[in-house]
mmCIF file of C-alpha atoms in Angstrom:
data_model
loop_
_atom_site.group_PDB
_atom_site.id
_atom_site.type_symbol
_atom_site.label_atom_id
_atom_site.label_comp_id
_atom_site.label_asym_id
_atom_site.label_seq_id
_atom_site.Cartn_x
_atom_site.Cartn_y
_atom_site.Cartn_z
ATOM 1 C CA MET A 236 -16.467 -15.612 -25.476
ATOM 2 C CA THR A 237 -14.142 -13.255 -25.629
ATOM 3 C CA SER A 238 -10.804 -13.405 -26.568
ATOM 4 C CA TYR A 239 -7.711 -13.168 -25.314
ATOM 5 C CA PRO A 240 -4.191 -12.663 -27.251
ATOM 6 C CA ASN A 241 -1.440 -15.292 -26.929
ATOM 7 C CA MET A 242 1.839 -15.691 -27.870
ATOM 8 C CA ALA A 243 0.473 -17.602 -30.726
ATOM 9 C CA THR A 244 -0.993 -14.539 -32.173
ATOM 10 C CA VAL A 245 -0.249 -11.567 -30.644
ATOM 11 C CA GLU A 246 2.247 -8.819 -32.889
ATOM 12 C CA VAL A 247 4.509 -5.598 -32.457
ATOM 13 C CA GLY A 248 2.141 -2.948 -33.241
ATOM 14 C CA ASP A 249 -0.874 -4.502 -32.069
ATOM 15 C CA GLU A 250 -3.102 -2.562 -30.301
ATOM 16 C CA LEU A 251 -5.343 -2.113 -27.166
ATOM 17 C CA PRO A 252 -8.551 -2.007 -27.374
ATOM 18 C CA VAL A 253 -9.365 2.266 -26.055
ATOM 19 C CA MET A 254 -11.148 2.603 -22.503
ATOM 20 C CA HIS A 255 -12.796 5.797 -21.244
ATOM 21 C CA LYS A 256 -12.672 7.107 -17.794
ATOM 22 C CA ARG A 257 -14.238 10.474 -16.841
ATOM 23 C CA ALA A 258 -14.708 10.353 -12.322
ATOM 24 C CA GLU A 259 -17.377 12.627 -10.761
ATOM 25 C CA GLU A 260 -17.445 13.804 -7.027
ATOM 26 C CA ALA A 261 -19.399 10.612 -5.701
ATOM 27 C CA GLU A 262 -16.022 8.444 -7.670
ATOM 28 C CA LEU A 263 -13.250 10.002 -6.143
ATOM 29 C CA PHE A 264 -14.770 10.574 -2.366
ATOM 30 C CA LEU A 265 -15.595 6.289 -2.673
ATOM 31 C CA TYR A 266 -12.126 6.229 -4.072
ATOM 32 C CA SER A 267 -10.233 7.985 -1.265
ATOM 33 C CA ALA A 268 -12.783 6.308 1.256
ATOM 34 C CA ALA A 269 -11.827 2.480 -0.369
ATOM 35 C CA SER A 270 -7.928 4.266 -0.220
ATOM 36 C CA PHE A 271 -8.236 5.535 3.611
ATOM 37 C CA ASN A 272 -6.707 9.027 1.821
ATOM 38 C CA PRO A 273 -8.173 11.604 3.663
ATOM 39 C CA HIS A 274 -5.687 14.627 0.955
ATOM 40 C CA ARG A 275 -7.928 16.940 0.960
ATOM 41 C CA ILE A 276 -7.420 18.380 -2.510
ATOM 42 C CA HIS A 277 -9.312 15.515 -3.768
ATOM 43 C CA TYR A 278 -13.172 16.243 -2.481
ATOM 44 C CA ASP A 279 -12.290 19.832 -1.258
ATOM 45 C CA ARG A 280 -12.767 22.854 -4.293
ATOM 46 C CA ALA A 281 -12.512 25.524 -2.553
ATOM 47 C CA TYR A 282 -9.094 23.934 -1.219
ATOM 48 C CA ALA A 283 -7.843 22.846 -4.343
ATOM 49 C CA ASN A 284 -8.051 25.638 -5.776
ATOM 50 C CA TYR A 285 -6.346 27.191 -2.563
ATOM 51 C CA GLU A 286 -3.489 25.094 -3.946
ATOM 52 C CA GLY A 287 -3.331 25.968 -7.152
ATOM 53 C CA HIS A 288 -4.967 23.015 -8.693
ATOM 54 C CA GLU A 289 -8.103 23.907 -10.816
ATOM 55 C CA ASP A 290 -10.538 21.831 -9.274
ATOM 56 C CA ILE A 291 -10.594 18.658 -7.797
ATOM 57 C CA VAL A 292 -7.613 16.654 -8.321
ATOM 58 C CA VAL A 293 -8.103 12.463 -9.550
ATOM 59 C CA HIS A 294 -5.550 10.576 -7.511
ATOM 60 C CA GLY A 295 -2.381 9.324 -8.793
ATOM 61 C CA PRO A 296 -2.964 5.953 -7.280
ATOM 62 C CA LEU A 297 -5.976 5.567 -8.992
ATOM 63 C CA GLN A 298 -5.497 6.363 -12.723
ATOM 64 C CA GLY A 299 -2.616 3.336 -12.073
ATOM 65 C CA SER A 300 -5.422 0.917 -11.098
ATOM 66 C CA TRP A 301 -7.116 2.017 -13.986
ATOM 67 C CA LEU A 302 -3.842 1.753 -16.074
ATOM 68 C CA THR A 303 -3.746 -1.804 -14.752
ATOM 69 C CA GLN A 304 -7.463 -2.272 -15.535
ATOM 70 C CA PHE A 305 -6.660 -1.609 -19.016
ATOM 71 C CA ILE A 306 -4.199 -3.995 -19.467
ATOM 72 C CA THR A 307 -5.288 -6.683 -17.792
ATOM 73 C CA ASP A 308 -8.963 -6.111 -19.409
ATOM 74 C CA TRP A 309 -7.039 -7.286 -22.744
ATOM 75 C CA ALA A 310 -4.477 -9.930 -21.110
ATOM 76 C CA GLY A 311 -7.846 -11.577 -19.721
ATOM 77 C CA PRO A 312 -7.469 -14.146 -16.480
ATOM 78 C CA ASN A 313 -4.908 -15.931 -17.296
ATOM 79 C CA ALA A 314 -2.239 -13.125 -18.220
ATOM 80 C CA ARG A 315 -0.070 -12.388 -15.514
ATOM 81 C CA LEU A 316 1.059 -8.503 -15.104
ATOM 82 C CA LEU A 317 5.009 -8.366 -14.029
ATOM 83 C CA SER A 318 5.945 -5.112 -13.569
ATOM 84 C CA VAL A 319 4.207 -1.911 -14.714
ATOM 85 C CA GLN A 320 5.727 1.873 -14.967
ATOM 86 C CA TRP A 321 4.135 5.698 -15.118
ATOM 87 C CA GLN A 322 5.082 9.091 -14.612
ATOM 88 C CA ASN A 323 2.388 11.491 -13.771
ATOM 89 C CA ARG A 324 3.130 14.860 -15.574
ATOM 90 C CA ALA A 325 0.088 16.715 -15.287
ATOM 91 C CA SER A 326 -3.843 16.605 -12.792
ATOM 92 C CA ALA A 327 -7.035 14.691 -14.101
ATOM 93 C CA PHE A 328 -9.588 16.474 -12.554
ATOM 94 C CA VAL A 329 -13.206 16.237 -11.683
ATOM 95 C CA ALA A 330 -14.757 14.944 -14.613
ATOM 96 C CA GLU A 331 -12.752 15.152 -17.006
ATOM 97 C CA GLU A 332 -12.966 12.510 -20.011
ATOM 98 C CA LEU A 333 -9.383 10.302 -20.110
ATOM 99 C CA ARG A 334 -8.183 8.157 -22.687
ATOM 100 C CA PHE A 335 -6.221 5.176 -22.443
ATOM 101 C CA SER A 336 -4.344 3.542 -25.173
ATOM 102 C CA GLY A 337 -1.572 1.856 -25.944
ATOM 103 C CA SER A 338 0.712 -0.745 -28.254
ATOM 104 C CA VAL A 339 2.399 -3.969 -28.591
ATOM 105 C CA ILE A 340 5.977 -2.653 -28.524
ATOM 106 C CA SER A 341 7.936 -5.895 -28.135
ATOM 107 C CA VAL A 342 7.294 -8.709 -28.343
ATOM 108 C CA ASP A 343 9.735 -11.584 -25.930
ATOM 109 C CA GLN A 344 8.975 -15.065 -26.814
ATOM 110 C CA VAL A 345 11.639 -17.068 -24.415
ATOM 111 C CA ASN A 346 9.915 -15.597 -21.635
ATOM 112 C CA SER A 347 5.686 -15.723 -22.628
ATOM 113 C CA SER A 348 6.028 -12.490 -22.680
ATOM 114 C CA VAL A 349 5.268 -8.711 -24.218
ATOM 115 C CA GLU A 350 6.090 -5.060 -22.915
ATOM 116 C CA LEU A 351 3.252 -2.999 -23.664
ATOM 117 C CA GLU A 352 3.542 1.338 -24.389
ATOM 118 C CA ILE A 353 0.572 2.958 -22.858
ATOM 119 C CA TYR A 354 -0.528 6.340 -22.668
ATOM 120 C CA GLU A 355 -3.655 8.251 -20.445
ATOM 121 C CA ARG A 356 -4.454 11.235 -22.616
ATOM 122 C CA LYS A 357 -6.809 14.339 -21.809
ATOM 123 C CA GLU A 358 -9.549 14.823 -24.200
ATOM 124 C CA ASP A 359 -7.163 17.405 -25.891
ATOM 125 C CA GLY A 360 -4.622 14.969 -26.894
ATOM 126 C CA SER A 361 -1.996 16.057 -24.340
ATOM 127 C CA VAL A 362 -0.169 12.794 -22.060
ATOM 128 C CA LEU A 363 -1.189 12.693 -17.981
ATOM 129 C CA MET A 364 0.436 9.647 -17.514
ATOM 130 C CA PRO A 365 3.049 7.631 -20.293
ATOM 131 C CA ALA A 366 3.555 4.136 -19.027
ATOM 132 C CA LYS A 367 5.249 0.605 -19.980
ATOM 133 C CA ALA A 368 4.121 -2.786 -18.738
ATOM 134 C CA THR A 369 5.350 -5.844 -19.170
ATOM 135 C CA VAL A 370 2.950 -8.963 -19.339
ATOM 136 C CA LYS A 371 3.280 -12.864 -19.354
ATOM 137 C CA LEU A 372 0.803 -14.193 -21.647
ATOM 138 C CA GLU A 373 0.313 -17.977 -22.306
ATOM 139 C CA GLN A 374 1.478 -19.744 -25.132
ATOM 140 C CA SER A 375 -1.782 -20.832 -27.466
ATOM 141 C CA MET B 237 25.172 26.913 -9.580
ATOM 142 C CA SER B 238 22.484 26.970 -6.868
ATOM 143 C CA SER B 239 22.758 26.000 -3.087
ATOM 144 C CA SER B 240 21.887 22.554 -2.329
ATOM 145 C CA LEU B 241 17.931 21.556 -1.217
ATOM 146 C CA ILE B 242 18.696 18.451 0.392
ATOM 147 C CA PRO B 243 19.585 19.686 4.324
ATOM 148 C CA PRO B 244 23.122 16.908 4.775
ATOM 149 C CA GLU B 245 20.951 15.018 7.725
ATOM 150 C CA SER B 246 18.534 14.439 5.223
ATOM 151 C CA LEU B 247 20.888 13.113 2.586
ATOM 152 C CA ALA B 248 22.260 10.924 5.188
ATOM 153 C CA ARG B 249 18.675 8.872 5.894
ATOM 154 C CA VAL B 250 19.402 7.230 2.346
ATOM 155 C CA GLY B 251 18.626 3.614 2.685
ATOM 156 C CA GLU B 252 16.731 3.858 5.995
ATOM 157 C CA ILE B 253 13.197 2.035 6.342
ATOM 158 C CA LEU B 254 10.990 5.220 6.076
ATOM 159 C CA ALA B 255 7.745 2.698 7.525
ATOM 160 C CA GLY B 256 7.165 -0.759 9.165
ATOM 161 C CA PRO B 257 7.145 -3.223 8.729
ATOM 162 C CA VAL B 258 3.370 -3.531 8.827
ATOM 163 C CA THR B 259 1.895 -6.964 8.289
ATOM 164 C CA VAL B 260 -2.140 -7.397 7.202
ATOM 165 C CA ARG B 261 -4.013 -9.422 6.400
ATOM 166 C CA ILE B 262 -5.642 -9.032 2.956
ATOM 167 C CA ASP B 263 -10.292 -8.643 3.404
ATOM 168 C CA ARG B 264 -11.837 -10.484 0.580
ATOM 169 C CA ARG B 265 -14.222 -6.924 1.120
ATOM 170 C CA GLU B 266 -11.389 -4.033 1.399
ATOM 171 C CA SER B 267 -10.021 -5.334 -1.925
ATOM 172 C CA GLN B 268 -13.265 -6.049 -4.029
ATOM 173 C CA ARG B 269 -14.915 -2.597 -2.103
ATOM 174 C CA TYR B 270 -11.029 -0.488 -4.073
ATOM 175 C CA ALA B 271 -12.461 -2.640 -7.309
ATOM 176 C CA TYR B 272 -15.473 -0.953 -6.916
ATOM 177 C CA ALA B 273 -14.087 2.950 -6.140
ATOM 178 C CA VAL B 274 -11.584 1.648 -9.697
ATOM 179 C CA GLY B 275 -14.985 0.460 -11.308
ATOM 180 C CA ASP B 276 -12.402 -2.758 -12.357
ATOM 181 C CA LEU B 277 -14.923 -5.789 -11.567
ATOM 182 C CA ASN B 278 -12.644 -8.593 -12.746
ATOM 183 C CA PRO B 279 -14.706 -11.836 -12.094
ATOM 184 C CA VAL B 280 -10.939 -12.587 -10.448
ATOM 185 C CA TYR B 281 -11.126 -10.524 -7.986
ATOM 186 C CA PHE B 282 -14.873 -11.610 -6.596
ATOM 187 C CA ASP B 283 -15.509 -15.510 -8.236
ATOM 188 C CA ASP B 284 -13.812 -17.754 -6.063
ATOM 189 C CA GLY B 285 -14.289 -20.088 -9.299
ATOM 190 C CA SER B 286 -13.097 -17.607 -11.899
ATOM 191 C CA ALA B 287 -9.672 -16.970 -9.651
ATOM 192 C CA LYS B 288 -9.029 -20.090 -10.017
ATOM 193 C CA ALA B 289 -9.455 -21.176 -13.344
ATOM 194 C CA ALA B 290 -7.327 -18.568 -14.059
ATOM 195 C CA GLY B 291 -4.749 -20.323 -11.982
ATOM 196 C CA TYR B 292 -5.226 -18.269 -8.838
ATOM 197 C CA ARG B 293 -5.364 -20.195 -4.935
ATOM 198 C CA THR B 294 -8.132 -18.646 -4.347
ATOM 199 C CA LEU B 295 -9.634 -14.356 -5.117
ATOM 200 C CA THR B 296 -6.857 -12.542 -6.040
ATOM 201 C CA ILE B 297 -6.736 -8.380 -6.155
ATOM 202 C CA PRO B 298 -6.250 -5.743 -7.954
ATOM 203 C CA PRO B 299 -2.537 -5.108 -8.462
ATOM 204 C CA LEU B 300 -2.146 -1.468 -6.062
ATOM 205 C CA PHE B 301 -4.414 -2.723 -3.723
ATOM 206 C CA ILE B 302 -1.337 -3.613 -1.634
ATOM 207 C CA THR B 303 -0.292 -0.440 -1.246
ATOM 208 C CA HIS B 304 -3.623 -0.073 0.595
ATOM 209 C CA ALA B 305 -4.234 -2.805 2.230
ATOM 210 C CA LEU B 306 -1.345 -1.645 4.326
ATOM 211 C CA VAL B 307 -2.193 1.593 5.307
ATOM 212 C CA THR B 308 -2.499 1.969 9.143
ATOM 213 C CA PRO B 309 -5.745 4.487 10.161
ATOM 214 C CA GLU B 310 -4.497 7.505 13.087
ATOM 215 C CA PRO B 311 -6.923 9.429 14.640
ATOM 216 C CA ALA B 312 -7.739 12.538 13.520
ATOM 217 C CA SER B 313 -6.307 15.015 15.883
ATOM 218 C CA LYS B 314 -2.808 13.727 13.634
ATOM 219 C CA LEU B 315 -5.409 14.975 10.295
ATOM 220 C CA ARG B 316 -3.276 18.355 9.238
ATOM 221 C CA THR B 317 -4.942 21.204 7.180
ATOM 222 C CA ASP B 318 -4.543 19.511 3.547
ATOM 223 C CA GLY B 319 -5.991 16.261 4.971
ATOM 224 C CA LEU B 320 -3.334 14.357 5.330
ATOM 225 C CA TYR B 321 -1.110 13.041 8.371
ATOM 226 C CA GLU B 322 1.334 14.394 9.845
ATOM 227 C CA ASP B 323 4.561 12.191 9.054
ATOM 228 C CA SER B 324 7.146 12.416 11.635
ATOM 229 C CA THR B 325 9.156 10.176 8.984
ATOM 230 C CA SER B 326 8.912 12.751 6.031
ATOM 231 C CA VAL B 327 12.248 14.074 4.756
ATOM 232 C CA VAL B 328 12.899 17.317 5.406
ATOM 233 C CA LEU B 329 14.120 19.074 1.866
ATOM 234 C CA LYS B 330 13.700 22.910 1.058
ATOM 235 C CA VAL B 331 11.305 23.025 -0.890
ATOM 236 C CA ALA B 332 7.762 24.712 -1.343
ATOM 237 C CA ARG B 333 5.732 21.407 -2.299
ATOM 238 C CA MET B 334 6.480 17.911 -2.717
ATOM 239 C CA MET B 335 4.674 16.408 -6.333
ATOM 240 C CA PHE B 336 3.248 12.619 -7.645
ATOM 241 C CA GLY B 337 6.239 11.453 -10.656
ATOM 242 C CA GLY B 338 5.386 8.079 -10.476
ATOM 243 C CA GLU B 339 5.614 4.807 -9.707
ATOM 244 C CA GLU B 340 7.255 1.520 -10.876
ATOM 245 C CA TRP B 341 6.105 -1.812 -10.595
ATOM 246 C CA ASP B 342 6.915 -4.996 -9.669
ATOM 247 C CA PHE B 343 4.969 -8.136 -9.702
ATOM 248 C CA LEU B 344 6.841 -11.405 -8.625
ATOM 249 C CA GLU B 345 3.969 -13.272 -6.805
ATOM 250 C CA PRO B 346 0.751 -13.637 -7.199
ATOM 251 C CA VAL B 347 -1.492 -11.941 -3.767
ATOM 252 C CA CYS B 348 -4.554 -13.480 -3.077
ATOM 253 C CA VAL B 349 -6.974 -12.859 -0.301
ATOM 254 C CA ASP B 350 -6.299 -14.514 3.102
ATOM 255 C CA ASP B 351 -2.767 -13.928 2.512
ATOM 256 C CA GLU B 352 -0.337 -12.288 5.361
ATOM 257 C CA ILE B 353 1.280 -9.022 3.431
ATOM 258 C CA THR B 354 4.525 -7.269 5.566
ATOM 259 C CA GLY B 355 5.112 -4.040 3.701
ATOM 260 C CA THR B 356 8.426 -2.591 4.461
ATOM 261 C CA THR B 357 9.243 1.774 3.505
ATOM 262 C CA ARG B 358 12.822 2.527 2.721
ATOM 263 C CA LEU B 359 14.118 5.510 1.358
ATOM 264 C CA LEU B 360 15.842 4.557 -1.910
ATOM 265 C CA ASP B 361 17.649 7.338 -3.386
ATOM 266 C CA LEU B 362 17.677 11.347 -2.723
ATOM 267 C CA ASP B 363 18.932 13.069 -5.532
ATOM 268 C CA GLN B 364 19.064 17.047 -6.895
ATOM 269 C CA LYS B 365 18.955 17.490 -10.215
ATOM 270 C CA GLU B 366 18.473 20.700 -12.966
ATOM 271 C CA GLY B 367 15.134 20.685 -14.711
ATOM 272 C CA LYS B 368 14.855 24.086 -16.724
ATOM 273 C CA LYS B 369 12.863 25.337 -14.932
ATOM 274 C CA GLY B 370 15.421 25.056 -12.195
ATOM 275 C CA PRO B 371 16.660 22.463 -9.174
ATOM 276 C CA PHE B 372 14.367 19.596 -8.267
ATOM 277 C CA VAL B 373 14.722 16.603 -5.597
ATOM 278 C CA ARG B 374 14.438 13.592 -7.485
ATOM 279 C CA LEU B 375 13.064 11.329 -4.244
ATOM 280 C CA VAL B 376 12.624 7.828 -4.591
ATOM 281 C CA ARG B 377 10.949 5.535 -1.684
ATOM 282 C CA GLU B 378 11.155 2.102 -2.265
ATOM 283 C CA THR B 379 8.303 -0.758 -0.957
ATOM 284 C CA THR B 380 8.831 -4.593 -0.645
ATOM 285 C CA PHE B 381 6.124 -6.469 0.678
ATOM 286 C CA THR B 382 6.550 -10.257 1.217
ATOM 287 C CA ASN B 383 4.049 -12.847 1.875
ATOM 288 C CA GLN B 384 3.815 -15.713 4.906
ATOM 289 C CA ASP B 385 5.632 -17.589 3.347
ATOM 290 C CA GLY B 386 8.847 -15.161 2.924
ATOM 291 C CA GLN B 387 8.389 -14.697 -0.762
ATOM 292 C CA VAL B 388 8.647 -11.575 -2.034
ATOM 293 C CA VAL B 389 5.772 -10.937 -3.720
ATOM 294 C CA ALA B 390 5.786 -6.617 -5.140
ATOM 295 C CA ARG B 391 8.739 -4.192 -5.501
ATOM 296 C CA SER B 392 6.942 -0.369 -5.498
ATOM 297 C CA ARG B 393 8.906 2.538 -5.927
ATOM 298 C CA GLN B 394 7.033 5.300 -6.078
ATOM 299 C CA ILE B 395 9.655 8.952 -6.866
ATOM 300 C CA GLY B 396 9.010 12.166 -5.292
ATOM 301 C CA ILE B 397 9.433 15.341 -7.119
ATOM 302 C CA ALA B 398 9.609 17.802 -5.328
ATOM 303 C CA ARG B 399 10.600 22.064 -5.789
#
């Protein structure tokens, strides 16, 4: 049985388990299809290059959904994601190794919620996406 | 002082509805296809018992899927060379390129399969700023999602950076 954080156990500084993602062409194609997104930069390398991208571009909302997965995998099914916000600082490309890490930066006992600070980084450590989120956790 | 990248007629559109209202019934298979494409196989999206045990009425959906559930298909004849659809509501700016700057989401009520969700998108803000690489425009669209009971279930602000 996986144990999830709750308001009795969570502490400022707790780290979320690191999550790795890497999307190949087929996975990006599948996301384009599932999100009904025909934008050519997500499947046509020559066109992506023509627009100035070094390779096929990973969709912004796909990285957003990886972010919510990173949070809900840690928080567990009984928790509720209340808010999330992120900035897209640079593009991620096909087959790049991407890494999500994050920690608890505040605990609000009154509202039974915690605030998280999260980063999606490339292999060289550069930040693609800084993010924050608020999650409501169970009391115990 | 650089000249304005925002034509007055575009500035006048702040507050205007850009898309919608569009109403869609949340489809279980579409939601699950989305979850598979993300690689997020959370049981609350797939198994009714798990969803109910977690306090949902029935299967819930990946949080950001709600945006994609509301996409309205268009004929291929409306595709531009970049693969995007022609958008008659897009805000005219004197810029070369619009980039995806980020998003902000508030989740107010659970969204479950078979909910009837209505989405309306407004031009929330349009602002010219000075950056290190010169002037740019920050464009914010806000989508409000309501359910069949009239409850606002989520709000998203999509931030575009244009220069």
